[in-house]
Structure formats: C-alpha cells, structure tokens
PDB file of C-alpha atoms and ligand atoms in Angstrom:
ATOM      1  CA  MET J   1      -0.216  -0.175   0.034  1.00 87.00           C
ATOM      2  CA  ALA J   2       1.344   3.344  -1.319  1.00 96.00           C
ATOM      3  CA  GLU J   3       1.936   6.173   1.691  1.00 98.00           C
ATOM      4  CA  ILE J   4      -0.668   9.090   0.907  1.00 98.00           C
ATOM      5  CA  ILE J   5       1.379  12.414   1.248  1.00 98.00           C
ATOM      6  CA  ASP J   6      -1.054  14.253   3.093  1.00 98.00           C
ATOM      7  CA  GLY J   7      -0.612  17.417   1.492  1.00 98.00           C
ATOM      8  CA  LYS J   8      -3.282  19.435   3.682  1.00 98.00           C
ATOM      9  CA  LYS J   9      -1.856  18.465   7.520  1.00 98.00           C
ATOM     10  CA  ILE J  10       2.391  19.105   6.356  1.00 98.00           C
ATOM     11  CA  SER J  11       1.333  22.073   5.138  1.00 98.00           C
ATOM     12  CA  GLN J  12      -1.007  23.010   8.353  1.00 98.00           C
ATOM     13  CA  GLU J  13       1.820  22.547  10.222  1.00 98.00           C
ATOM     14  CA  ILE J  14       4.115  24.893   8.274  1.00 98.00           C
ATOM     15  CA  LYS J  15       1.515  27.729   8.736  1.00 98.00           C
ATOM     16  CA  ASP J  16       1.290  27.083  12.406  1.00 98.00           C
ATOM     17  CA  GLU J  17       5.193  26.748  12.702  1.00 98.00           C
ATOM     18  CA  LEU J  18       4.918  30.782  10.522  1.00 98.00           C
ATOM     19  CA  LYS J  19       2.321  31.679  13.000  1.00 98.00           C
ATOM     20  CA  GLU J  20       4.465  30.898  15.743  1.00 98.00           C
ATOM     21  CA  LYS J  21       6.951  32.991  14.518  1.00 98.00           C
ATOM     22  CA  VAL J  22       4.909  35.727  13.549  1.00 98.00           C
ATOM     23  CA  ALA J  23       3.971  36.087  17.159  1.00 98.00           C
ATOM     24  CA  ALA J  24       7.557  35.986  18.167  1.00 98.00           C
ATOM     25  CA  MET J  25       8.212  38.707  15.462  1.00 98.00           C
ATOM     26  CA  HIS J  26       5.164  41.014  16.374  1.00 98.00           C
ATOM     27  CA  ALA J  27       6.117  41.069  20.253  1.00 98.00           C
ATOM     28  CA  GLN J  28      10.131  42.847  19.075  1.00 97.00           C
ATOM     29  CA  GLY J  29       7.640  45.304  17.348  1.00 97.00           C
ATOM     30  CA  GLN J  30       8.206  43.994  13.159  1.00 97.00           C
ATOM     31  CA  GLU J  31       5.421  43.597  11.373  1.00 97.00           C
ATOM     32  CA  VAL J  32       4.940  41.425   8.481  1.00 98.00           C
ATOM     33  CA  THR J  33       2.981  42.685   5.039  1.00 98.00           C
ATOM     34  CA  LEU J  34       1.932  40.825   1.993  1.00 98.00           C
ATOM     35  CA  ALA J  35       0.357  43.202  -1.337  1.00 98.00           C
ATOM     36  CA  VAL J  36      -1.745  41.062  -2.836  1.00 98.00           C
ATOM     37  CA  VAL J  37      -2.226  42.409  -6.675  1.00 98.00           C
ATOM     38  CA  LEU J  38      -5.428  40.659  -8.562  1.00 98.00           C
ATOM     39  CA  VAL J  39      -6.296  42.505 -11.775  1.00 98.00           C
ATOM     40  CA  GLY J  40      -9.805  41.565 -13.524  1.00 97.00           C
ATOM     41  CA  GLN J  41     -12.303  38.306 -12.151  1.00 95.00           C
ATOM     42  CA  ASP J  42     -10.967  34.963 -13.570  1.00 95.00           C
ATOM     43  CA  PRO J  43     -12.390  33.315 -10.806  1.00 94.00           C
ATOM     44  CA  ALA J  44      -9.634  30.658 -10.435  1.00 93.00           C
ATOM     45  CA  SER J  45      -7.439  33.509  -9.532  1.00 96.00           C
ATOM     46  CA  CYS J  46     -10.165  35.174  -6.667  1.00 96.00           C
ATOM     47  CA  VAL J  47     -10.398  31.664  -5.536  1.00 95.00           C
ATOM     48  CA  TYR J  48      -6.412  30.910  -4.695  1.00 95.00           C
ATOM     49  CA  VAL J  49      -5.853  35.594  -3.772  1.00 97.00           C
ATOM     50  CA  ARG J  50      -8.815  34.550  -1.006  1.00 97.00           C
ATOM     51  CA  ASN J  51      -6.875  31.846  -0.211  1.00 96.00           C
ATOM     52  CA  LYS J  52      -3.864  33.382   0.164  1.00 97.00           C
ATOM     53  CA  LYS J  53      -5.174  36.161   2.338  1.00 98.00           C
ATOM     54  CA  ARG J  54      -6.884  33.488   4.387  1.00 98.00           C
ATOM     55  CA  ALA J  55      -3.859  31.630   5.482  1.00 98.00           C
ATOM     56  CA  CYS J  56      -2.061  35.878   6.118  1.00 98.00           C
ATOM     57  CA  GLU J  57      -5.450  36.468   8.065  1.00 98.00           C
ATOM     58  CA  TYR J  58      -4.650  32.975  10.007  1.00 98.00           C
ATOM     59  CA  ILE J  59      -0.524  33.480  10.203  1.00 98.00           C
ATOM     60  CA  GLY J  60      -0.796  37.238  11.357  1.00 98.00           C
ATOM     61  CA  ILE J  61       0.569  38.628   8.100  1.00 98.00           C
ATOM     62  CA  ARG J  62      -0.979  42.141   7.144  1.00 98.00           C
ATOM     63  CA  SER J  63      -2.494  41.112   3.670  1.00 98.00           C
ATOM     64  CA  LEU J  64      -3.580  44.542   1.479  1.00 98.00           C
ATOM     65  CA  SER J  65      -5.693  44.371  -0.840  1.00 97.00           C
ATOM     66  CA  TYR J  66      -5.471  46.411  -4.693  1.00 98.00           C
ATOM     67  CA  GLU J  67      -8.216  44.379  -7.102  1.00 98.00           C
ATOM     68  CA  LEU J  68      -8.190  45.911 -10.457  1.00 98.00           C
ATOM     69  CA  ALA J  69     -10.607  46.483 -13.670  1.00 98.00           C
ATOM     70  CA  GLU J  70      -9.680  43.836 -16.118  1.00 98.00           C
ATOM     71  CA  ASP J  71      -9.732  47.289 -18.199  1.00 98.00           C
ATOM     72  CA  THR J  72      -6.231  48.469 -16.393  1.00 98.00           C
ATOM     73  CA  SER J  73      -4.243  49.897 -18.071  1.00 98.00           C
ATOM     74  CA  GLU J  74      -0.632  48.573 -18.138  1.00 98.00           C
ATOM     75  CA  GLU J  75       0.442  51.782 -17.150  1.00 98.00           C
ATOM     76  CA  GLU J  76      -1.355  52.009 -14.045  1.00 98.00           C
ATOM     77  CA  VAL J  77      -0.073  48.540 -12.845  1.00 98.00           C
ATOM     78  CA  LEU J  78       3.650  49.307 -13.029  1.00 98.00           C
ATOM     79  CA  ALA J  79       2.548  52.700 -10.730  1.00 98.00           C
ATOM     80  CA  LEU J  80       1.214  50.287  -7.976  1.00 98.00           C
ATOM     81  CA  ILE J  81       4.058  48.374  -8.191  1.00 98.00           C
ATOM     82  CA  ASP J  82       6.499  51.164  -7.870  1.00 98.00           C
ATOM     83  CA  LYS J  83       5.120  52.617  -5.130  1.00 98.00           C
ATOM     84  CA  LEU J  84       4.604  48.827  -3.557  1.00 98.00           C
ATOM     85  CA  ASN J  85       8.337  49.192  -4.437  1.00 98.00           C
ATOM     86  CA  GLY J  86       9.317  51.950  -2.202  1.00 98.00           C
ATOM     87  CA  ASP J  87       6.838  51.594   0.642  1.00 98.00           C
ATOM     88  CA  LYS J  88       8.628  50.601   3.726  1.00 97.00           C
ATOM     89  CA  ASP J  89       5.990  49.088   5.234  1.00 97.00           C
ATOM     90  CA  VAL J  90       4.919  46.674   2.315  1.00 98.00           C
ATOM     91  CA  ASN J  91       7.262  43.503   2.843  1.00 98.00           C
ATOM     92  CA  GLY J  92       6.142  41.385   0.096  1.00 98.00           C
ATOM     93  CA  ILE J  93       4.088  41.444  -3.272  1.00 98.00           C
ATOM     94  CA  LEU J  94       2.665  39.154  -5.324  1.00 98.00           C
ATOM     95  CA  VAL J  95       1.048  39.888  -8.624  1.00 98.00           C
ATOM     96  CA  GLN J  96      -2.048  36.847  -9.214  1.00 98.00           C
ATOM     97  CA  LEU J  97      -1.276  34.962 -12.782  1.00 96.00           C
ATOM     98  CA  PRO J  98      -2.254  35.397 -15.407  1.00 96.00           C
ATOM     99  CA  LEU J  99      -3.109  39.217 -16.526  1.00 97.00           C
ATOM    100  CA  PRO J 100      -5.121  40.173 -18.566  1.00 97.00           C
ATOM    101  CA  LYS J 101      -4.203  39.853 -22.684  1.00 97.00           C
ATOM    102  CA  HIS J 102      -3.229  43.329 -23.309  1.00 97.00           C
ATOM    103  CA  MET J 103      -0.458  43.155 -20.399  1.00 97.00           C
ATOM    104  CA  ASP J 104       3.468  41.756 -20.583  1.00 98.00           C
ATOM    105  CA  GLU J 105       3.988  39.589 -17.631  1.00 97.00           C
ATOM    106  CA  ASP J 106       7.082  39.196 -18.106  1.00 97.00           C
ATOM    107  CA  LYS J 107       7.354  42.683 -18.091  1.00 98.00           C
ATOM    108  CA  ILE J 108       5.301  43.009 -14.996  1.00 98.00           C
ATOM    109  CA  THR J 109       7.234  40.235 -13.275  1.00 98.00           C
ATOM    110  CA  ARG J 110      10.741  42.731 -13.329  1.00 98.00           C
ATOM    111  CA  ALA J 111       9.147  45.440 -12.099  1.00 98.00           C
ATOM    112  CA  ILE J 112       8.516  43.834  -8.838  1.00 98.00           C
ATOM    113  CA  ASP J 113      11.434  44.576  -6.418  1.00 98.00           C
ATOM    114  CA  PRO J 114      13.750  41.276  -6.070  1.00 98.00           C
ATOM    115  CA  LEU J 115      13.784  41.775  -2.503  1.00 98.00           C
ATOM    116  CA  LYS J 116      10.151  41.673  -2.668  1.00 98.00           C
ATOM    117  CA  ASP J 117       8.860  38.787  -4.849  1.00 98.00           C
ATOM    118  CA  VAL J 118       7.335  36.594  -2.810  1.00 98.00           C
ATOM    119  CA  ASP J 119       6.723  34.276  -5.785  1.00 98.00           C
ATOM    120  CA  GLY J 120      10.015  34.064  -6.711  1.00 98.00           C
ATOM    121  CA  PHE J 121       9.671  34.871 -10.818  1.00 98.00           C
ATOM    122  CA  HIS J 122      12.136  37.954 -11.406  1.00 98.00           C
ATOM    123  CA  PRO J 123      14.389  36.967 -13.164  1.00 98.00           C
ATOM    124  CA  GLN J 124      17.012  37.751  -9.952  1.00 98.00           C
ATOM    125  CA  ASN J 125      15.715  35.475  -7.982  1.00 98.00           C
ATOM    126  CA  VAL J 126      15.804  32.340 -11.092  1.00 98.00           C
ATOM    127  CA  GLY J 127      19.512  33.250 -11.312  1.00 98.00           C
ATOM    128  CA  ALA J 128      20.381  33.198  -8.099  1.00 98.00           C
ATOM    129  CA  LEU J 129      18.403  29.765  -7.428  1.00 97.00           C
ATOM    130  CA  SER J 130      20.601  28.717 -10.270  1.00 97.00           C
ATOM    131  CA  ILE J 131      23.411  29.392  -8.670  1.00 97.00           C
ATOM    132  CA  GLY J 132      22.653  29.167  -4.869  1.00 94.00           C
ATOM    133  CA  LEU J 133      22.374  32.452  -3.282  1.00 96.00           C
ATOM    134  CA  PRO J 134      20.011  33.737  -1.293  1.00 94.00           C
ATOM    135  CA  GLY J 135      16.575  34.766  -2.891  1.00 97.00           C
ATOM    136  CA  PHE J 136      12.844  34.111  -2.907  1.00 98.00           C
ATOM    137  CA  VAL J 137      12.004  29.949  -4.289  1.00 98.00           C
ATOM    138  CA  SER J 138       9.083  30.154  -6.568  1.00 98.00           C
ATOM    139  CA  CYS J 139       6.545  28.609  -3.976  1.00 98.00           C
ATOM    140  CA  THR J 140       4.843  25.302  -5.209  1.00 98.00           C
ATOM    141  CA  PRO J 141       8.812  23.352  -5.691  1.00 98.00           C
ATOM    142  CA  ALA J 142      10.178  24.147  -2.512  1.00 98.00           C
ATOM    143  CA  GLY J 143       7.047  23.290  -0.913  1.00 98.00           C
ATOM    144  CA  ILE J 144       7.361  19.598  -3.011  1.00 99.00           C
ATOM    145  CA  ILE J 145      10.790  19.740  -1.142  1.00 98.00           C
ATOM    146  CA  GLN J 146       9.027  20.070   2.023  1.00 98.00           C
ATOM    147  CA  LEU J 147       6.683  17.306   1.353  1.00 98.00           C
ATOM    148  CA  LEU J 148       9.504  15.173   0.651  1.00 98.00           C
ATOM    149  CA  LYS J 149      11.299  15.764   3.436  1.00 98.00           C
ATOM    150  CA  ARG J 150       9.058  15.649   6.536  1.00 98.00           C
ATOM    151  CA  SER J 151       8.077  12.531   4.431  1.00 98.00           C
ATOM    152  CA  HIS J 152      11.498  11.438   5.685  1.00 98.00           C
ATOM    153  CA  ILE J 153      11.746  10.779   1.556  1.00 98.00           C
ATOM    154  CA  ASP J 154      15.457  10.467   1.027  1.00 98.00           C
ATOM    155  CA  MET J 155      16.807  12.154  -2.735  1.00 98.00           C
ATOM    156  CA  GLU J 156      20.279  12.054  -2.421  1.00 98.00           C
ATOM    157  CA  GLY J 157      21.032  10.111  -5.401  1.00 98.00           C
ATOM    158  CA  LYS J 158      17.378   9.224  -6.134  1.00 98.00           C
ATOM    159  CA  HIS J 159      17.208   9.395  -9.871  1.00 99.00           C
ATOM    160  CA  CYS J 160      14.292  12.286 -10.060  1.00 99.00           C
ATOM    161  CA  VAL J 161      12.369  12.935 -12.852  1.00 99.00           C
ATOM    162  CA  ILE J 162      10.245  15.909 -13.685  1.00 99.00           C
ATOM    163  CA  VAL J 163       7.621  15.759 -16.234  1.00 98.00           C
ATOM    164  CA  GLY J 164       7.357  19.508 -17.201  1.00 98.00           C
ATOM    165  CA  ARG J 165       9.676  22.117 -18.116  1.00 98.00           C
ATOM    166  CA  SER J 166       7.371  25.469 -17.292  1.00 97.00           C
ATOM    167  CA  ASN J 167       9.561  28.235 -15.527  1.00 96.00           C
ATOM    168  CA  ILE J 168       7.334  28.323 -12.448  1.00 96.00           C
ATOM    169  CA  VAL J 169       7.397  24.266 -11.678  1.00 98.00           C
ATOM    170  CA  GLY J 170       9.573  22.242 -13.857  1.00 98.00           C
ATOM    171  CA  LYS J 171      12.552  24.208 -14.187  1.00 98.00           C
ATOM    172  CA  PRO J 172      13.115  25.304 -10.725  1.00 98.00           C
ATOM    173  CA  MET J 173      11.957  22.005  -9.174  1.00 98.00           C
ATOM    174  CA  ALA J 174      14.973  20.472 -11.448  1.00 98.00           C
ATOM    175  CA  LEU J 175      17.544  23.400  -9.712  1.00 98.00           C
ATOM    176  CA  LEU J 176      15.666  22.089  -6.108  1.00 98.00           C
ATOM    177  CA  MET J 177      16.493  18.720  -6.700  1.00 98.00           C
ATOM    178  CA  LEU J 178      20.166  19.337  -7.610  1.00 98.00           C
ATOM    179  CA  ARG J 179      20.349  20.970  -4.317  1.00 97.00           C
ATOM    180  CA  GLU J 180      19.156  17.322  -2.713  1.00 98.00           C
ATOM    181  CA  ASN J 181      21.928  15.176  -4.452  1.00 98.00           C
ATOM    182  CA  ALA J 182      19.664  14.025  -6.942  1.00 98.00           C
ATOM    183  CA  THR J 183      20.137  12.741 -10.289  1.00 99.00           C
ATOM    184  CA  VAL J 184      17.598  14.776 -12.143  1.00 99.00           C
ATOM    185  CA  THR J 185      16.522  14.286 -15.927  1.00 99.00           C
ATOM    186  CA  VAL J 186      14.022  16.712 -17.097  1.00 98.00           C
ATOM    187  CA  THR J 187      11.041  15.901 -19.702  1.00 98.00           C
ATOM    188  CA  HIS J 188       8.550  17.466 -22.009  1.00 97.00           C
ATOM    189  CA  SER J 189       5.986  16.934 -23.811  1.00 94.00           C
ATOM    190  CA  LYS J 190       8.373  16.637 -27.088  1.00 97.00           C
ATOM    191  CA  THR J 191      10.662  13.994 -25.622  1.00 98.00           C
ATOM    192  CA  LYS J 192      10.194  10.180 -27.462  1.00 98.00           C
ATOM    193  CA  ASP J 193       9.319   7.123 -25.832  1.00 98.00           C
ATOM    194  CA  LEU J 194       8.251   9.791 -22.340  1.00 98.00           C
ATOM    195  CA  ALA J 195       7.197   6.351 -20.179  1.00 98.00           C
ATOM    196  CA  SER J 196      10.818   4.487 -20.857  1.00 98.00           C
ATOM    197  CA  VAL J 197      12.480   7.402 -19.207  1.00 99.00           C
ATOM    198  CA  THR J 198       9.564   8.103 -16.530  1.00 99.00           C
ATOM    199  CA  ARG J 199      10.026   3.946 -15.604  1.00 98.00           C
ATOM    200  CA  GLN J 200      13.731   4.634 -14.704  1.00 98.00           C
ATOM    201  CA  ALA J 201      12.290   7.925 -11.668  1.00 99.00           C
ATOM    202  CA  ASP J 202      12.720   6.843  -8.144  1.00 99.00           C
ATOM    203  CA  ILE J 203      10.773  10.188  -7.473  1.00 99.00           C
ATOM    204  CA  LEU J 204       8.590  10.646 -10.372  1.00 99.00           C
ATOM    205  CA  ILE J 205       7.278  14.567 -10.380  1.00 99.00           C
ATOM    206  CA  VAL J 206       4.720  15.280 -12.835  1.00 98.00           C
ATOM    207  CA  ALA J 207       3.457  19.245 -13.731  1.00 98.00           C
ATOM    208  CA  ILE J 208       2.256  18.543 -17.605  1.00 97.00           C
ATOM    209  CA  GLY J 209      -0.543  20.436 -17.230  1.00 97.00           C
ATOM    210  CA  LYS J 210      -2.691  17.279 -18.627  1.00 97.00           C
ATOM    211  CA  LYS J 211      -5.724  15.269 -17.178  1.00 97.00           C
ATOM    212  CA  GLN J 212      -4.661  11.798 -16.016  1.00 98.00           C
ATOM    213  CA  PHE J 213      -2.048  11.866 -18.346  1.00 98.00           C
ATOM    214  CA  ILE J 214       0.701   9.040 -16.540  1.00 98.00           C
ATOM    215  CA  THR J 215      -0.722   6.008 -16.512  1.00 98.00           C
ATOM    216  CA  ALA J 216       0.264   2.507 -14.957  1.00 98.00           C
ATOM    217  CA  ASP J 217       2.568   1.637 -17.190  1.00 98.00           C
ATOM    218  CA  TYR J 218       4.600   4.818 -17.106  1.00 98.00           C
ATOM    219  CA  VAL J 219       5.590   4.264 -13.157  1.00 98.00           C
ATOM    220  CA  LYS J 220       8.114   1.397 -12.060  1.00 98.00           C
ATOM    221  CA  GLU J 221       7.389  -0.297  -8.235  1.00 98.00           C
ATOM    222  CA  GLY J 222       7.659   1.278  -5.648  1.00 98.00           C
ATOM    223  CA  VAL J 223       8.670   5.165  -7.094  1.00 99.00           C
ATOM    224  CA  VAL J 224       7.314   7.913  -5.348  1.00 99.00           C
ATOM    225  CA  VAL J 225       4.965  10.295  -7.851  1.00 99.00           C
ATOM    226  CA  ILE J 226       4.497  14.146  -6.723  1.00 99.00           C
ATOM    227  CA  ASP J 227       1.328  15.038  -8.973  1.00 98.00           C
ATOM    228  CA  VAL J 228       1.565  19.104  -9.463  1.00 98.00           C
ATOM    229  CA  GLY J 229      -2.221  19.335 -11.896  1.00 97.00           C
ATOM    230  CA  MET J 230      -5.164  20.041 -11.423  1.00 95.00           C
ATOM    231  CA  HIS J 231      -8.016  19.492 -13.219  1.00 95.00           C
ATOM    232  CA  ARG J 232     -11.764  18.138 -13.233  1.00 95.00           C
ATOM    233  CA  ASP J 233     -12.512  15.056 -14.137  1.00 94.00           C
ATOM    234  CA  GLU J 234     -15.906  13.872 -16.029  1.00 94.00           C
ATOM    235  CA  ASN J 235     -17.798  13.525 -12.884  1.00 96.00           C
ATOM    236  CA  ASN J 236     -16.646  17.834 -12.628  1.00 96.00           C
ATOM    237  CA  HIS J 237     -14.157  15.974  -9.018  1.00 96.00           C
ATOM    238  CA  LEU J 238     -10.857  17.616  -9.276  1.00 96.00           C
ATOM    239  CA  CYS J 239      -7.986  14.996 -10.023  1.00 98.00           C
ATOM    240  CA  GLY J 240      -4.472  15.634 -11.030  1.00 98.00           C
ATOM    241  CA  ASP J 241      -1.488  14.631 -13.683  1.00 98.00           C
ATOM    242  CA  VAL J 242      -1.861  11.202 -12.698  1.00 98.00           C
ATOM    243  CA  ALA J 243      -4.303   8.921 -13.309  1.00 98.00           C
ATOM    244  CA  TYR J 244      -4.390   7.828  -9.207  1.00 98.00           C
ATOM    245  CA  ASP J 245      -6.481   4.592  -8.952  1.00 97.00           C
ATOM    246  CA  GLU J 246      -4.264   3.036 -11.777  1.00 98.00           C
ATOM    247  CA  VAL J 247      -0.689   4.596 -10.523  1.00 98.00           C
ATOM    248  CA  ALA J 248      -1.186   5.022  -7.034  1.00 98.00           C
ATOM    249  CA  SER J 249      -1.010   0.791  -6.097  1.00 98.00           C
ATOM    250  CA  HIS J 250       2.597   1.017  -7.350  1.00 98.00           C
ATOM    251  CA  CYS J 251       3.781   3.641  -5.729  1.00 98.00           C
ATOM    252  CA  SER J 252       6.212   3.511  -2.039  1.00 98.00           C
ATOM    253  CA  ALA J 253       4.208   7.079  -1.571  1.00 98.00           C
ATOM    254  CA  ILE J 254       1.982   9.532  -3.711  1.00 99.00           C
ATOM    255  CA  THR J 255       0.384  12.908  -3.557  1.00 98.00           C
ATOM    256  CA  PRO J 256      -3.510  13.096  -3.300  1.00 98.00           C
ATOM    257  CA  VAL J 257      -5.356  15.541  -5.654  1.00 98.00           C
ATOM    258  CA  PRO J 258      -6.589  17.554  -3.883  1.00 97.00           C
ATOM    259  CA  GLY J 259      -5.127  17.575  -0.228  1.00 98.00           C
ATOM    260  CA  GLY J 260      -1.723  17.018  -1.719  1.00 98.00           C
ATOM    261  CA  VAL J 261       0.832  19.815  -3.392  1.00 98.00           C
ATOM    262  CA  GLY J 262      -1.950  22.435  -3.874  1.00 96.00           C
ATOM    263  CA  PRO J 263      -2.318  23.318   0.105  1.00 97.00           C
ATOM    264  CA  MET J 264       1.849  23.293   0.031  1.00 98.00           C
ATOM    265  CA  THR J 265       1.880  26.544  -2.484  1.00 97.00           C
ATOM    266  CA  ILE J 266      -0.025  28.988  -0.379  1.00 97.00           C
ATOM    267  CA  ALA J 267       2.139  27.688   3.306  1.00 98.00           C
ATOM    268  CA  MET J 268       5.365  28.212   1.427  1.00 98.00           C
ATOM    269  CA  LEU J 269       4.499  31.817  -0.086  1.00 98.00           C
ATOM    270  CA  MET J 270       3.715  32.608   3.467  1.00 98.00           C
ATOM    271  CA  HIS J 271       7.323  30.959   4.327  1.00 98.00           C
ATOM    272  CA  ASN J 272       8.682  33.832   1.756  1.00 98.00           C
ATOM    273  CA  CYS J 273       7.022  36.238   3.141  1.00 98.00           C
ATOM    274  CA  LEU J 274       8.033  35.787   6.497  1.00 98.00           C
ATOM    275  CA  GLU J 275      11.935  35.395   4.443  1.00 97.00           C
ATOM    276  CA  SER J 276      11.024  38.817   2.949  1.00 97.00           C
ATOM    277  CA  VAL J 277      11.800  40.636   6.078  1.00 97.00           C
ATOM    278  CA  ASP J 278      15.123  38.934   6.306  1.00 94.00           C
ATOM    279  CA  LEU J 279      16.186  39.737   3.362  1.00 92.00           C
ATOM    280  CA  GLN J 280      14.838  43.561   3.095  1.00 91.00           C
ATOM    281  CA  LYS J 281      17.348  43.970   7.322  1.00 88.00           C
TER     282      LYS J 281
HETATM  283  N1  GUN Q 301      -1.390  31.887 -11.006  1.00 72.20           N
HETATM  284  C1  GUN Q 301      -1.038  30.027 -10.662  1.00 72.20           C
HETATM  285  N2  GUN Q 301       0.269  30.433 -10.193  1.00 72.20           N
HETATM  286  C2  GUN Q 301       0.588  30.939  -9.404  1.00 72.20           C
HETATM  287  C3  GUN Q 301       1.212  31.657  -8.405  1.00 72.20           C
HETATM  288  O1  GUN Q 301       2.050  31.003  -7.821  1.00 72.20           O
HETATM  289  N3  GUN Q 301       1.776  32.705  -8.536  1.00 72.20           N
HETATM  290  C4  GUN Q 301       0.858  33.583  -9.083  1.00 72.20           C
HETATM  291  N4  GUN Q 301       1.125  34.825  -8.719  1.00 72.20           N
HETATM  292  N5  GUN Q 301      -0.447  33.841  -9.831  1.00 72.20           N
HETATM  293  C5  GUN Q 301      -0.353  32.213  -9.948  1.00 72.20           C
END
C-alpha cells in the first residue's frame, strides 16, 4: 500500500510554525505585510487570492488587497508596483497571474523589487536559485521539497524525473532537486518515448498540465509520485496529471489531488513573506 502524502496536514504544520514566528516578530514590534494585486476577475484567480489572504490572516501577516478592473492599463499596474516597491511597510508583493491579455506578464514580473518578489518569479531570484545564492524560491517547487523532507523521503542519489519544464514548476524543481543531490532528468511534451524515461524514476514529479496523463505503464514499482496537476474529471471531481486510481498501487508514496501539492504552495508563499523581512534587513 502506498503512503499517501498528506499535503493538507504538512501545510498546516508549516503554517502553525510560521504563526509562532510571526507572534515572536510582533512581540519585537516587527510587522509582516503582503500586498496582493489582482487584475480582473478570473474565477480561479479570485479563489487563489482569497485563500492567500485567508492564510495571511491565520498566520498574522497583514495583507493589503489591490483589486483592479480588467481594463486597467499596464502603466497603472506598473505605477502601483512602483509605489509598493517604495513603501517600507510592504514586505512582499504578489501579482496574481494570469494577467489580462493586454499586459506583458514578463514586464510586470520584472518590475517587482526582487527583495519583495515572494513568488520568486523575478529573473534575479531565478538566477540566484540557479547558482545557489540567497533569494526567493518559487512556491510550488519549494513546497514539494518540504513535502518530501517532512515525509522522510530521501532525495540524495535518487533519480528524480520531472515531467514539464515550466518556469514556475519544472525548471526550479530541477534546480532544487540538484541542491538535494538527486540525479535529475527533465522531460517535456517533445520527449521521445516518455514512458521509458519516467519508468526509470525513483521520484516522479508530474507538472505537465494534462488530465490523468500518467498511467500505470509510466511508473516502476516503488516509485514516489508527486502530482502538481489540477483539473476536473468527467464527474466534475478534482483530479491531477496522474491517473491516481491505477498508479497509486505501484507507488511507495503518492500525493493525492486535492490535498497534496496544492496546499503547500500557499504555505511556502507565507514562508517567503517571513523571509522577505530578513532579506530586506
Ligand atoms: N497563478 C497560478 N499560480 C500562481 C502563483 O503561484 N503565483 C501567482 N502570482 N500567480 C499564480
């Protein structure tokens, strides 16, 4: 029987640890503030932003909310970021993606002060991660490392195969796994005979964005499977990139969807908010 890695429980542990740290910071007169910028009303983004603000409230982080209309100009968003960059009372800045089509996401990401970039998307933070310098790490891959560590799954010397090469998950995941001394293979939609590669994985991290794509023939016995996907199946139930029901019985451990990777992303965002206070000292 596979161990089911409980992301809800582990994220709660992290949030409780952070809550204690914030209380200690408050006792020293140190506030932590996150500015959350949402442009438009994409339903998924609204849910994510609400959950992020709720987590802030739980932990004791002050959240400032900037909810802008869909037709806000890029200049207005850049002006807001500029103001938040210059505000000493703002520690972290988060611009929820995706942005409306008339905006250049890269330009807006680059406008955020790297020392306030709690998402870890700024090129300076991406570069820092690649050469092992201090900086913010993208929340989902950082959360996956925490899931593995707190489940006592050893990474050193293991073959970690990552399916997906996005800037937010696949690429930073590869760098973090290298930092943990894993042997890393990154695969993607153009990889030839993908299953022959994924079957070599001791740890398989799937962030390909295709519903229930990884079936039993993609895994070897005893693999640890981490599923980053989030979709709705034909019964409107949440499901991942992994066909959980047929894959789980082959795994030594697996993350469910929901309740696996998802809750970790917000916990690590909260972690980054606390880190921002130290980085700004
Ligand atoms: N949209 C989907 N995931 C994320 C995330 O981690 N951060 C931000 N800012 N937007 C997102």
